[in-house]
Amino acid sequence: MARRVGLIDTTLRDGAQSLWATRMTTAMMLPILPKMDEVGFDAIETYSTVHFDTAVRYLKEDPWERMRLIRQRVKKTPIRILGMSQSFSISRVLSDDVVELFNRTCARNGTDEFWITAAMNDTRTSEVSIRTVKAMGLRADGGIQFTVSPVHTDEFFANVAREFAAMGVDGIVVKDASGLFTPERARTLIPAVMAAAPGLPVIVHSHCVTGMGPAANLEAVAEGASAIWTCSQPLANGSSMPSGDSMTRHLSWLGYQVDTDPELQREIADYWYAVAKRHDKPIGAPAEYDPAYYAHQMPGGMISNFEAQLDQLGLRHKLPAVLEEIPQVRKDLGYPNMQTPYSQFLATQALLNVLHGRYEVVPDEIRNLALGYWGRTPGPVDPNVLDKVAGGREPITVRAGSLVPPTVEKARAELGRHTSDEDLLLSLFFMPQLLEDLRAAGPIRLDDPLAGSPLVEVVRQAAAGRKIKSFSLSQPN
């Protein structure tokens, strides 16, 4: 009997984040959710704390309301989120009671499954979240943050998997946010992780930044991975995930049992193509292989944003020097992962080193990273660099969250005992003005203001095999 391989769809979460800067509105999502619910995905991933931040800050949408609206339309497929470990978006380390309340409130608003990544693979940063989710009787997976460096050996990652297994997780995720995973590495890493966490499913989350994502996923499956993350084709590839449409086809051709419906996947892809067209959103395309990426490891989407910022400062010509400096900064600071938030920290420090000399100017985030507040660094921090950046402070040896005093009851007393958990959490995460703007915007708009575009009907008829000779994109007055 053919071995079954599952697909977790992350079009709404990682696809939107990687290709559309997380600017996918609720109205764009809602019409297609019932069909996504019928495809046969192992789960539909909808949220991370970054999406909370973007919903409030830029889209003026209540993230809790969005969560409930999604749940109303996804009735069969488990809803999965990238849960909170110890911080919100890229901000400060939060108290344990805030982490607990956030994950509990997500569950109450319709979340079935959580995966919790370990900051810099220090599993202590995930223990509160995992304990909270397991206490609710829900699925909690532990996320290994894959990267490439002299210290990130297969045994290093196997030890992380072993620690997660001891916490009682339901699965192990190999999270390759930077697209560095290769088929060759899959052949050694997946068996090592499976041996370290016997009996637990191993799921692969690998981006396509270097073009290796699809091949790495297929090789990981061959080595025993039970499921992979994918996106609908228009929001796949590039800096995003592999296409679920093509991975279904490839896996089936290779003889695996894949329970997703190819026809529904095509209809869903047609929908997202139409949404992208009428909102002028980019479509994912296969990335060209770039070996230099394995040196600087700056995420693809971040490179373009960083270049634009340098351009505004008249420093675009410094980008090559910054990319060359990043590997040295990583080494100096114990080889942190080049992914949010550490990639922003490290690239900023590399730029400051280029402009002012090494570690003559040091942001607080780098100082806290070197001191252990973002988790234990994978390798040792260079002692000379530590002396220079620490500001006379001693590194911590305990979990950073344990040093933060409880916050929830104090906030509840200030806001009023009848304040909902949802509103209390938003008040802890955002400045008052942002919340005032959110409330002034009113309820989430359920209809897409551009959904009447003739293009939608053209795409629909083309998908049905009908030829369209001509049409007009102009809107009626």
Tab-separated table of C-alpha atoms in Angstrom:
chain	number	residue	atom	x	y	z
A	1	MET	CA	0.000	0.000	0.000
A	2	ALA	CA	1.289	3.424	-0.945
A	3	ARG	CA	2.557	5.604	1.890
A	4	ARG	CA	0.349	8.629	2.544
A	5	VAL	CA	1.872	12.129	2.406
A	6	GLY	CA	-0.092	15.107	3.712
A	7	LEU	CA	-0.126	18.730	2.580
A	8	ILE	CA	-0.524	21.683	4.939
A	9	ASP	CA	-1.743	24.710	3.017
A	10	THR	CA	-0.215	28.035	4.073
A	11	THR	CA	-1.510	30.300	1.277
A	12	LEU	CA	-3.207	32.566	3.832
A	13	ARG	CA	-0.214	32.658	6.182
A	14	ASP	CA	3.199	32.158	4.598
A	15	GLY	CA	2.150	32.735	0.998
A	16	ALA	CA	0.638	36.092	1.891
A	17	GLN	CA	3.616	36.945	4.095
A	18	SER	CA	6.296	35.971	1.589
A	19	LEU	CA	4.823	37.436	-1.594
A	20	TRP	CA	2.193	40.005	-0.570
A	21	ALA	CA	3.932	41.520	2.489
A	22	THR	CA	1.089	40.068	4.621
A	23	ARG	CA	-1.358	42.505	2.974
A	24	MET	CA	-4.010	39.896	2.219
A	25	THR	CA	-7.337	41.192	3.511
A	26	THR	CA	-10.042	39.082	5.079
A	27	ALA	CA	-12.359	39.886	2.155
A	28	MET	CA	-9.833	38.320	-0.220
A	29	MET	CA	-9.828	35.118	1.841
A	30	LEU	CA	-13.457	34.470	2.663
A	31	PRO	CA	-15.007	33.484	-0.709
A	32	ILE	CA	-12.538	30.666	-1.376
A	33	LEU	CA	-12.401	29.168	2.127
A	34	PRO	CA	-15.272	26.658	1.656
A	35	LYS	CA	-13.479	25.177	-1.363
A	36	MET	CA	-10.161	25.090	0.474
A	37	ASP	CA	-11.979	23.202	3.218
A	38	GLU	CA	-12.918	20.478	0.706
A	39	VAL	CA	-9.476	19.904	-0.857
A	40	GLY	CA	-8.225	17.373	1.671
A	41	PHE	CA	-5.402	19.338	3.285
A	42	ASP	CA	-4.048	18.044	6.580
A	43	ALA	CA	-4.505	21.596	7.870
A	44	ILE	CA	-5.017	25.164	6.652
A	45	GLU	CA	-2.547	27.569	8.229
A	46	THR	CA	-3.893	31.051	8.842
A	47	TYR	CA	-1.866	33.095	11.314
A	48	SER	CA	1.329	34.058	13.050
A	49	THR	CA	1.930	37.023	15.349
A	50	VAL	CA	3.225	38.945	12.307
A	51	HIS	CA	-0.275	38.685	10.817
A	52	PHE	CA	-1.795	40.118	13.979
A	53	ASP	CA	0.581	43.056	13.700
A	54	THR	CA	-0.146	43.695	10.016
A	55	ALA	CA	-3.908	43.298	10.426
A	56	VAL	CA	-4.020	46.025	13.071
A	57	ARG	CA	-1.248	48.311	11.882
A	58	TYR	CA	-1.897	48.380	8.126
A	59	LEU	CA	-5.180	46.684	7.238
A	60	LYS	CA	-7.190	48.076	10.178
A	61	GLU	CA	-8.813	44.679	10.703
A	62	ASP	CA	-9.493	43.049	14.061
A	63	PRO	CA	-7.398	39.850	13.947
A	64	TRP	CA	-9.712	38.069	16.357
A	65	GLU	CA	-12.717	38.850	14.174
A	66	ARG	CA	-10.823	37.503	11.158
A	67	MET	CA	-10.013	34.328	13.067
A	68	ARG	CA	-13.695	33.764	13.843
A	69	LEU	CA	-14.779	34.497	10.262
A	70	ILE	CA	-12.316	31.924	8.953
A	71	ARG	CA	-13.514	29.341	11.461
A	72	GLN	CA	-17.122	29.840	10.337
A	73	ARG	CA	-16.147	28.881	6.785
A	74	VAL	CA	-13.584	26.158	7.447
A	75	LYS	CA	-15.664	23.468	9.119
A	76	LYS	CA	-13.795	20.211	8.417
A	77	THR	CA	-10.092	20.947	7.995
A	78	PRO	CA	-7.997	21.669	11.102
A	79	ILE	CA	-6.943	25.313	11.378
A	80	ARG	CA	-3.278	25.688	12.268
A	81	ILE	CA	-1.234	28.684	13.369
A	82	LEU	CA	2.405	29.462	14.098
A	83	GLY	CA	1.844	30.041	17.796
A	84	MET	CA	3.583	32.419	20.149
A	85	SER	CA	6.744	31.248	21.864
A	86	GLN	CA	8.094	34.197	23.835
A	87	SER	CA	7.613	37.382	21.808
A	88	PHE	CA	5.073	39.215	19.680
A	89	SER	CA	6.207	39.824	16.094
A	90	ILE	CA	9.777	41.183	16.537
A	91	SER	CA	9.161	43.088	19.751
A	92	ARG	CA	10.097	42.454	23.374
A	93	VAL	CA	10.126	39.179	25.273
A	94	LEU	CA	6.720	38.738	26.932
A	95	SER	CA	5.746	37.387	30.325
A	96	ASP	CA	4.665	33.760	30.581
A	97	ASP	CA	1.068	34.654	31.472
A	98	VAL	CA	0.720	36.716	28.263
A	99	VAL	CA	2.073	33.813	26.180
A	100	GLU	CA	-0.388	31.449	27.861
A	101	LEU	CA	-3.343	33.805	27.393
A	102	PHE	CA	-2.538	34.442	23.738
A	103	ASN	CA	-2.441	30.757	22.821
A	104	ARG	CA	-5.568	30.002	24.855
A	105	THR	CA	-7.437	32.857	23.202
A	106	CYS	CA	-6.393	31.639	19.747
A	107	ALA	CA	-7.805	28.217	20.630
A	108	ARG	CA	-11.077	29.710	21.865
A	109	ASN	CA	-11.449	31.608	18.596
A	110	GLY	CA	-11.125	28.511	16.454
A	111	THR	CA	-7.513	27.300	16.261
A	112	ASP	CA	-7.038	23.518	16.344
A	113	GLU	CA	-3.281	23.058	15.895
A	114	PHE	CA	-0.186	25.012	16.930
A	115	TRP	CA	3.434	24.742	15.976
A	116	ILE	CA	5.924	26.514	18.167
A	117	THR	CA	9.438	27.285	16.981
A	118	ALA	CA	12.374	27.443	19.360
A	119	ALA	CA	14.156	30.795	19.207
A	120	MET	CA	17.665	30.020	17.882
A	121	ASN	CA	16.756	26.371	18.651
A	122	ASP	CA	16.749	26.983	22.402
A	123	THR	CA	13.754	24.801	23.246
A	124	ARG	CA	13.348	26.538	26.620
A	125	THR	CA	11.792	29.456	24.725
A	126	SER	CA	8.967	27.144	23.549
A	127	GLU	CA	8.174	25.272	26.745
A	128	VAL	CA	5.428	27.581	28.074
A	129	SER	CA	3.527	27.537	24.769
A	130	ILE	CA	3.824	23.800	24.312
A	131	ARG	CA	2.677	23.152	27.868
A	132	THR	CA	-0.292	25.495	27.402
A	133	VAL	CA	-1.430	23.935	24.129
A	134	LYS	CA	-1.066	20.383	25.408
A	135	ALA	CA	-3.066	21.274	28.543
A	136	MET	CA	-5.949	22.275	26.240
A	137	GLY	CA	-5.813	18.868	24.544
A	138	LEU	CA	-4.762	20.375	21.206
A	139	ARG	CA	-1.947	19.480	18.832
A	140	ALA	CA	1.428	21.114	19.495
A	141	ASP	CA	4.377	20.597	17.152
A	142	GLY	CA	7.917	21.709	17.948
A	143	GLY	CA	9.670	23.717	15.249
A	144	ILE	CA	13.385	23.278	14.550
A	145	GLN	CA	14.839	26.388	12.893
A	146	PHE	CA	17.025	25.024	10.116
A	147	THR	CA	20.046	26.998	8.981
A	148	VAL	CA	23.568	26.398	7.739
A	149	SER	CA	26.711	27.051	9.778
A	150	PRO	CA	29.635	25.112	11.270
A	151	VAL	CA	27.658	24.499	14.477
A	152	HIS	CA	24.371	23.465	12.836
A	153	THR	CA	25.199	19.807	12.324
A	154	ASP	CA	22.695	16.957	12.049
A	155	GLU	CA	23.513	16.058	15.650
A	156	PHE	CA	22.775	19.638	16.747
A	157	PHE	CA	19.296	19.439	15.209
A	158	ALA	CA	18.779	15.896	16.509
A	159	ASN	CA	19.384	17.186	20.043
A	160	VAL	CA	16.716	19.855	19.495
A	161	ALA	CA	14.268	17.178	18.303
A	162	ARG	CA	15.139	15.059	21.346
A	163	GLU	CA	14.355	17.960	23.685
A	164	PHE	CA	11.046	18.626	21.935
A	165	ALA	CA	10.092	14.962	22.189
A	166	ALA	CA	10.763	15.070	25.943
A	167	MET	CA	8.271	17.960	26.170
A	168	GLY	CA	5.536	15.728	24.738
A	169	VAL	CA	5.059	17.403	21.341
A	170	ASP	CA	2.881	15.733	18.711
A	171	GLY	CA	5.284	16.265	15.822
A	172	ILE	CA	8.578	17.796	14.754
A	173	VAL	CA	8.732	20.529	12.108
A	174	VAL	CA	11.929	21.201	10.167
A	175	LYS	CA	11.429	24.901	9.466
A	176	ASP	CA	13.634	26.201	6.662
A	177	ALA	CA	12.567	29.848	6.478
A	178	SER	CA	15.600	30.874	4.430
A	179	GLY	CA	15.315	28.221	1.722
A	180	LEU	CA	18.706	26.679	2.514
A	181	PHE	CA	17.563	23.048	2.686
A	182	THR	CA	18.905	20.814	-0.082
A	183	PRO	CA	18.117	17.254	-1.180
A	184	GLU	CA	21.602	16.187	-0.053
A	185	ARG	CA	21.026	17.556	3.452
A	186	ALA	CA	17.562	15.993	3.606
A	187	ARG	CA	19.139	12.556	3.141
A	188	THR	CA	21.057	12.886	6.406
A	189	LEU	CA	18.992	15.311	8.500
A	190	ILE	CA	15.538	13.714	8.243
A	191	PRO	CA	16.760	10.263	9.391
A	192	ALA	CA	18.700	11.909	12.244
A	193	VAL	CA	15.623	13.798	13.449
A	194	MET	CA	13.401	10.729	13.144
A	195	ALA	CA	15.877	8.655	15.158
A	196	ALA	CA	16.029	11.328	17.862
A	197	ALA	CA	12.215	11.557	18.136
A	198	PRO	CA	11.025	7.994	17.387
A	199	GLY	CA	7.339	7.656	16.612
A	200	LEU	CA	6.768	11.369	16.002
A	201	PRO	CA	5.811	12.600	12.528
A	202	VAL	CA	8.376	14.879	10.890
A	203	ILE	CA	6.957	17.683	8.716
A	204	VAL	CA	9.003	19.879	6.391
A	205	HIS	CA	8.506	23.614	5.928
A	206	SER	CA	11.006	24.709	3.283
A	207	HIS	CA	10.895	27.920	1.250
A	208	CYS	CA	11.915	28.264	-2.399
A	209	VAL	CA	14.306	31.212	-2.056
A	210	THR	CA	17.211	29.351	-3.677
A	211	GLY	CA	14.991	27.285	-5.975
A	212	MET	CA	15.682	24.149	-3.915
A	213	GLY	CA	12.362	23.985	-2.044
A	214	PRO	CA	10.455	21.468	-4.210
A	215	ALA	CA	13.419	19.096	-4.624
A	216	ALA	CA	14.294	19.296	-0.921
A	217	ASN	CA	10.686	18.531	0.023
A	218	LEU	CA	10.503	15.510	-2.267
A	219	GLU	CA	13.759	14.120	-0.902
A	220	ALA	CA	12.584	14.726	2.674
A	221	VAL	CA	9.438	12.710	1.911
A	222	ALA	CA	11.579	9.923	0.455
A	223	GLU	CA	13.499	9.856	3.756
A	224	GLY	CA	10.309	9.558	5.811
A	225	ALA	CA	8.754	13.024	6.253
A	226	SER	CA	4.997	12.575	6.646
A	227	ALA	CA	3.797	15.967	5.365
A	228	ILE	CA	4.996	19.196	3.758
A	229	TRP	CA	3.876	22.829	3.685
A	230	THR	CA	2.645	24.217	0.354
A	231	CYS	CA	0.788	27.201	-1.144
A	232	SER	CA	-1.701	27.624	-3.948
A	233	GLN	CA	0.245	28.130	-7.167
A	234	PRO	CA	-0.150	31.942	-7.527
A	235	LEU	CA	1.313	32.471	-4.039
A	236	ALA	CA	3.977	29.766	-4.295
A	237	ASN	CA	7.659	29.763	-5.303
A	238	GLY	CA	9.977	32.753	-5.166
A	239	SER	CA	10.480	33.507	-1.487
A	240	SER	CA	7.343	31.488	-0.672
A	241	MET	CA	6.635	27.752	-0.380
A	242	PRO	CA	6.390	25.054	-3.073
A	243	SER	CA	3.169	24.909	-5.082
A	244	GLY	CA	0.632	22.497	-3.653
A	245	ASP	CA	-0.714	21.935	-7.149
A	246	SER	CA	2.634	20.707	-8.490
A	247	MET	CA	3.641	18.843	-5.313
A	248	THR	CA	0.382	16.875	-5.454
A	249	ARG	CA	1.203	15.923	-9.040
A	250	HIS	CA	4.845	15.037	-8.312
A	251	LEU	CA	4.115	13.018	-5.190
A	252	SER	CA	1.330	11.075	-6.916
A	253	TRP	CA	3.618	10.336	-9.877
A	254	LEU	CA	6.246	9.031	-7.449
A	255	GLY	CA	3.716	6.563	-6.043
A	256	TYR	CA	2.674	8.227	-2.778
A	257	GLN	CA	-0.930	8.505	-1.639
A	258	VAL	CA	-1.954	12.183	-1.684
A	259	ASP	CA	-5.523	12.894	-0.614
A	260	THR	CA	-5.816	16.408	-2.044
A	261	ASP	CA	-8.225	17.036	-4.950
A	262	PRO	CA	-6.294	18.329	-8.015
A	263	GLU	CA	-9.400	19.786	-9.663
A	264	LEU	CA	-10.280	21.819	-6.584
A	265	GLN	CA	-6.660	22.945	-6.334
A	266	ARG	CA	-6.859	24.264	-9.898
A	267	GLU	CA	-10.098	26.132	-9.143
A	268	ILE	CA	-8.511	27.673	-6.053
A	269	ALA	CA	-5.449	28.707	-8.053
A	270	ASP	CA	-7.727	30.392	-10.623
A	271	TYR	CA	-9.332	32.316	-7.785
A	272	TRP	CA	-6.007	33.578	-6.411
A	273	TYR	CA	-4.782	34.500	-9.897
A	274	ALA	CA	-7.872	36.701	-10.264
A	275	VAL	CA	-7.383	38.273	-6.825
A	276	ALA	CA	-3.739	39.007	-7.613
A	277	LYS	CA	-4.655	40.559	-10.962
A	278	ARG	CA	-7.331	42.904	-9.717
A	279	HIS	CA	-5.301	43.995	-6.675
A	280	ASP	CA	-2.022	44.257	-8.598
A	281	LYS	CA	-0.321	41.665	-6.388
A	282	PRO	CA	2.782	39.732	-7.481
A	283	ILE	CA	2.666	36.129	-8.639
A	284	GLY	CA	5.328	33.747	-7.396
A	285	ALA	CA	7.926	32.522	-9.892
A	286	PRO	CA	10.704	29.937	-9.519
A	287	ALA	CA	13.864	31.485	-8.103
A	288	GLU	CA	17.200	31.373	-9.866
A	289	TYR	CA	19.874	29.507	-7.907
A	290	ASP	CA	22.399	31.823	-6.254
A	291	PRO	CA	25.297	30.159	-4.378
A	292	ALA	CA	26.184	33.469	-2.674
A	293	TYR	CA	22.939	33.178	-0.758
A	294	TYR	CA	24.412	30.354	1.320
A	295	ALA	CA	27.030	32.832	2.604
A	296	HIS	CA	24.967	35.893	3.563
A	297	GLN	CA	21.632	33.989	3.960
A	298	MET	CA	19.590	37.211	3.935
A	299	PRO	CA	15.978	36.274	3.087
A	300	GLY	CA	14.997	37.204	-0.464
A	301	GLY	CA	12.166	39.549	0.494
A	302	MET	CA	14.392	41.248	3.035
A	303	ILE	CA	17.119	41.962	0.464
A	304	SER	CA	14.755	44.038	-1.672
A	305	ASN	CA	13.422	45.947	1.353
A	306	PHE	CA	16.915	46.507	2.712
A	307	GLU	CA	18.120	47.754	-0.672
A	308	ALA	CA	15.199	50.196	-0.833
A	309	GLN	CA	16.067	51.533	2.618
A	310	LEU	CA	19.701	51.969	1.637
A	311	ASP	CA	18.560	53.774	-1.487
A	312	GLN	CA	16.584	56.258	0.614
A	313	LEU	CA	19.732	56.940	2.633
A	314	GLY	CA	21.910	57.267	-0.453
A	315	LEU	CA	23.785	54.105	0.557
A	316	ARG	CA	22.711	51.579	-2.084
A	317	HIS	CA	26.362	51.173	-3.103
A	318	LYS	CA	27.068	49.746	0.375
A	319	LEU	CA	24.882	46.663	-0.127
A	320	PRO	CA	27.691	44.384	-1.440
A	321	ALA	CA	29.872	45.305	1.556
A	322	VAL	CA	26.973	44.639	3.952
A	323	LEU	CA	26.291	41.215	2.408
A	324	GLU	CA	29.990	40.419	2.753
A	325	GLU	CA	29.999	41.538	6.415
A	326	ILE	CA	26.936	39.507	7.484
A	327	PRO	CA	28.762	36.122	7.713
A	328	GLN	CA	31.331	37.671	10.060
A	329	VAL	CA	28.615	39.148	12.277
A	330	ARG	CA	26.870	35.766	12.425
A	331	LYS	CA	30.113	34.079	13.447
A	332	ASP	CA	30.889	36.747	16.069
A	333	LEU	CA	27.452	36.321	17.663
A	334	GLY	CA	27.321	32.531	17.748
A	335	TYR	CA	25.648	31.832	14.380
A	336	PRO	CA	22.048	32.991	14.932
A	337	ASN	CA	19.526	32.075	12.247
A	338	MET	CA	19.101	34.552	9.416
A	339	GLN	CA	15.348	34.773	9.842
A	340	THR	CA	12.941	37.131	11.575
A	341	PRO	CA	13.803	38.843	13.841
A	342	TYR	CA	17.511	37.942	13.865
A	343	SER	CA	18.057	38.650	10.164
A	344	GLN	CA	16.982	42.262	10.707
A	345	PHE	CA	19.265	42.577	13.735
A	346	LEU	CA	22.295	41.058	12.014
A	347	ALA	CA	21.917	42.993	8.759
A	348	THR	CA	21.588	46.251	10.685
A	349	GLN	CA	24.730	45.478	12.672
A	350	ALA	CA	26.577	44.583	9.459
A	351	LEU	CA	25.604	47.954	7.980
A	352	LEU	CA	26.739	49.781	11.131
A	353	ASN	CA	30.026	47.893	11.014
A	354	VAL	CA	30.557	48.949	7.404
A	355	LEU	CA	29.741	52.585	8.166
A	356	HIS	CA	31.381	53.073	11.580
A	357	GLY	CA	33.784	50.199	12.210
A	358	ARG	CA	33.076	46.860	13.862
A	359	TYR	CA	30.772	47.171	16.877
A	360	GLU	CA	31.477	50.877	17.390
A	361	VAL	CA	27.689	51.360	17.233
A	362	VAL	CA	25.501	48.574	18.636
A	363	PRO	CA	21.652	48.444	18.708
A	364	ASP	CA	19.959	47.237	21.883
A	365	GLU	CA	18.635	44.196	19.998
A	366	ILE	CA	22.162	42.992	19.223
A	367	ARG	CA	23.241	43.604	22.811
A	368	ASN	CA	20.293	41.569	24.108
A	369	LEU	CA	20.956	38.809	21.565
A	370	ALA	CA	24.567	38.489	22.710
A	371	LEU	CA	23.423	38.423	26.350
A	372	GLY	CA	20.947	35.583	25.766
A	373	TYR	CA	17.625	37.419	25.974
A	374	TRP	CA	16.485	36.059	22.599
A	375	GLY	CA	17.514	32.526	23.536
A	376	ARG	CA	20.788	30.686	23.925
A	377	THR	CA	22.930	31.297	20.835
A	378	PRO	CA	23.738	28.118	18.858
A	379	GLY	CA	27.478	28.685	19.239
A	380	PRO	CA	29.517	30.762	21.673
A	381	VAL	CA	29.648	34.523	21.230
A	382	ASP	CA	33.172	35.732	20.502
A	383	PRO	CA	34.496	36.897	23.922
A	384	ASN	CA	36.072	40.035	22.498
A	385	VAL	CA	32.839	40.991	20.753
A	386	LEU	CA	30.841	40.228	23.899
A	387	ASP	CA	33.061	42.559	25.925
A	388	LYS	CA	32.497	45.279	23.363
A	389	VAL	CA	28.707	44.968	22.968
A	390	ALA	CA	27.572	43.904	26.457
A	391	GLY	CA	27.784	47.342	28.024
A	392	GLY	CA	29.086	45.889	31.286
A	393	ARG	CA	26.169	43.462	31.680
A	394	GLU	CA	26.543	39.729	32.264
A	395	PRO	CA	24.864	37.169	29.963
A	396	ILE	CA	21.842	35.404	31.387
A	397	THR	CA	21.782	31.621	31.724
A	398	VAL	CA	18.040	31.165	32.325
A	399	ARG	CA	15.056	31.399	29.990
A	400	ALA	CA	14.424	35.088	29.329
A	401	GLY	CA	10.664	34.817	29.849
A	402	SER	CA	11.196	33.661	33.419
A	403	LEU	CA	12.712	37.058	34.216
A	404	VAL	CA	9.647	39.024	33.048
A	405	PRO	CA	7.104	39.639	35.844
A	406	PRO	CA	3.454	38.638	35.285
A	407	THR	CA	1.515	41.185	33.251
A	408	VAL	CA	-2.058	40.012	32.688
A	409	GLU	CA	-3.673	40.764	36.060
A	410	LYS	CA	-2.069	44.193	36.247
A	411	ALA	CA	-3.353	45.026	32.758
A	412	ARG	CA	-6.809	43.680	33.599
A	413	ALA	CA	-6.990	45.866	36.688
A	414	GLU	CA	-6.057	48.924	34.632
A	415	LEU	CA	-8.471	48.182	31.777
A	416	GLY	CA	-11.378	46.917	33.853
A	417	ARG	CA	-12.421	43.460	34.964
A	418	HIS	CA	-14.933	43.084	32.139
A	419	THR	CA	-12.352	43.625	29.417
A	420	SER	CA	-12.299	40.622	27.084
A	421	ASP	CA	-9.133	38.588	26.731
A	422	GLU	CA	-9.033	39.611	23.071
A	423	ASP	CA	-9.079	43.342	23.843
A	424	LEU	CA	-6.645	42.949	26.718
A	425	LEU	CA	-4.090	41.246	24.481
A	426	LEU	CA	-4.434	43.882	21.770
A	427	SER	CA	-3.857	46.573	24.389
A	428	LEU	CA	-0.644	44.828	25.461
A	429	PHE	CA	0.629	44.502	21.885
A	430	PHE	CA	-0.269	47.878	20.370
A	431	MET	CA	-0.068	51.573	21.117
A	432	PRO	CA	-3.422	53.232	21.980
A	433	GLN	CA	-3.526	55.254	18.762
A	434	LEU	CA	-3.340	52.115	16.621
A	435	LEU	CA	-6.254	50.600	18.527
A	436	GLU	CA	-8.258	53.815	18.187
A	437	ASP	CA	-7.685	53.712	14.436
A	438	LEU	CA	-8.703	50.045	14.380
A	439	ARG	CA	-11.977	50.723	16.182
A	440	ALA	CA	-12.689	53.741	14.015
A	441	ALA	CA	-12.397	51.553	10.919
A	442	GLY	CA	-15.408	49.521	12.076
A	443	PRO	CA	-16.146	45.846	11.403
A	444	ILE	CA	-14.112	43.949	8.846
A	445	ARG	CA	-15.372	44.456	5.324
A	446	LEU	CA	-16.644	41.102	4.091
A	447	ASP	CA	-16.854	41.966	0.396
A	448	ASP	CA	-13.868	42.646	-1.832
A	449	PRO	CA	-14.443	46.129	-3.309
A	450	LEU	CA	-12.849	45.010	-6.596
A	451	ALA	CA	-14.558	41.625	-6.788
A	452	GLY	CA	-16.930	42.823	-9.499
A	453	SER	CA	-14.095	42.991	-12.011
A	454	PRO	CA	-14.968	41.320	-15.344
A	455	LEU	CA	-11.668	39.496	-15.007
A	456	VAL	CA	-13.204	37.178	-12.416
A	457	GLU	CA	-15.759	35.901	-14.905
A	458	VAL	CA	-13.111	35.604	-17.618
A	459	VAL	CA	-10.929	33.448	-15.376
A	460	ARG	CA	-13.927	31.366	-14.351
A	461	GLN	CA	-14.987	30.698	-17.941
A	462	ALA	CA	-11.432	30.043	-19.089
A	463	ALA	CA	-11.086	27.452	-16.346
A	464	ALA	CA	-14.252	25.802	-17.684
A	465	GLY	CA	-12.655	25.559	-21.131
A	466	ARG	CA	-14.599	28.375	-22.784
A	467	LYS	CA	-12.764	30.752	-25.120
A	468	ILE	CA	-13.224	34.456	-24.510
A	469	LYS	CA	-12.660	36.630	-27.567
A	470	SER	CA	-12.635	40.032	-25.848
A	471	PHE	CA	-13.630	41.781	-22.653
A	472	SER	CA	-13.279	45.152	-20.933
A	473	LEU	CA	-11.591	45.821	-17.592
A	474	SER	CA	-13.432	49.128	-17.159
A	475	GLN	CA	-15.828	49.295	-14.248
A	476	PRO	CA	-19.426	50.540	-14.580
A	477	ASN	CA	-20.071	53.921	-12.953
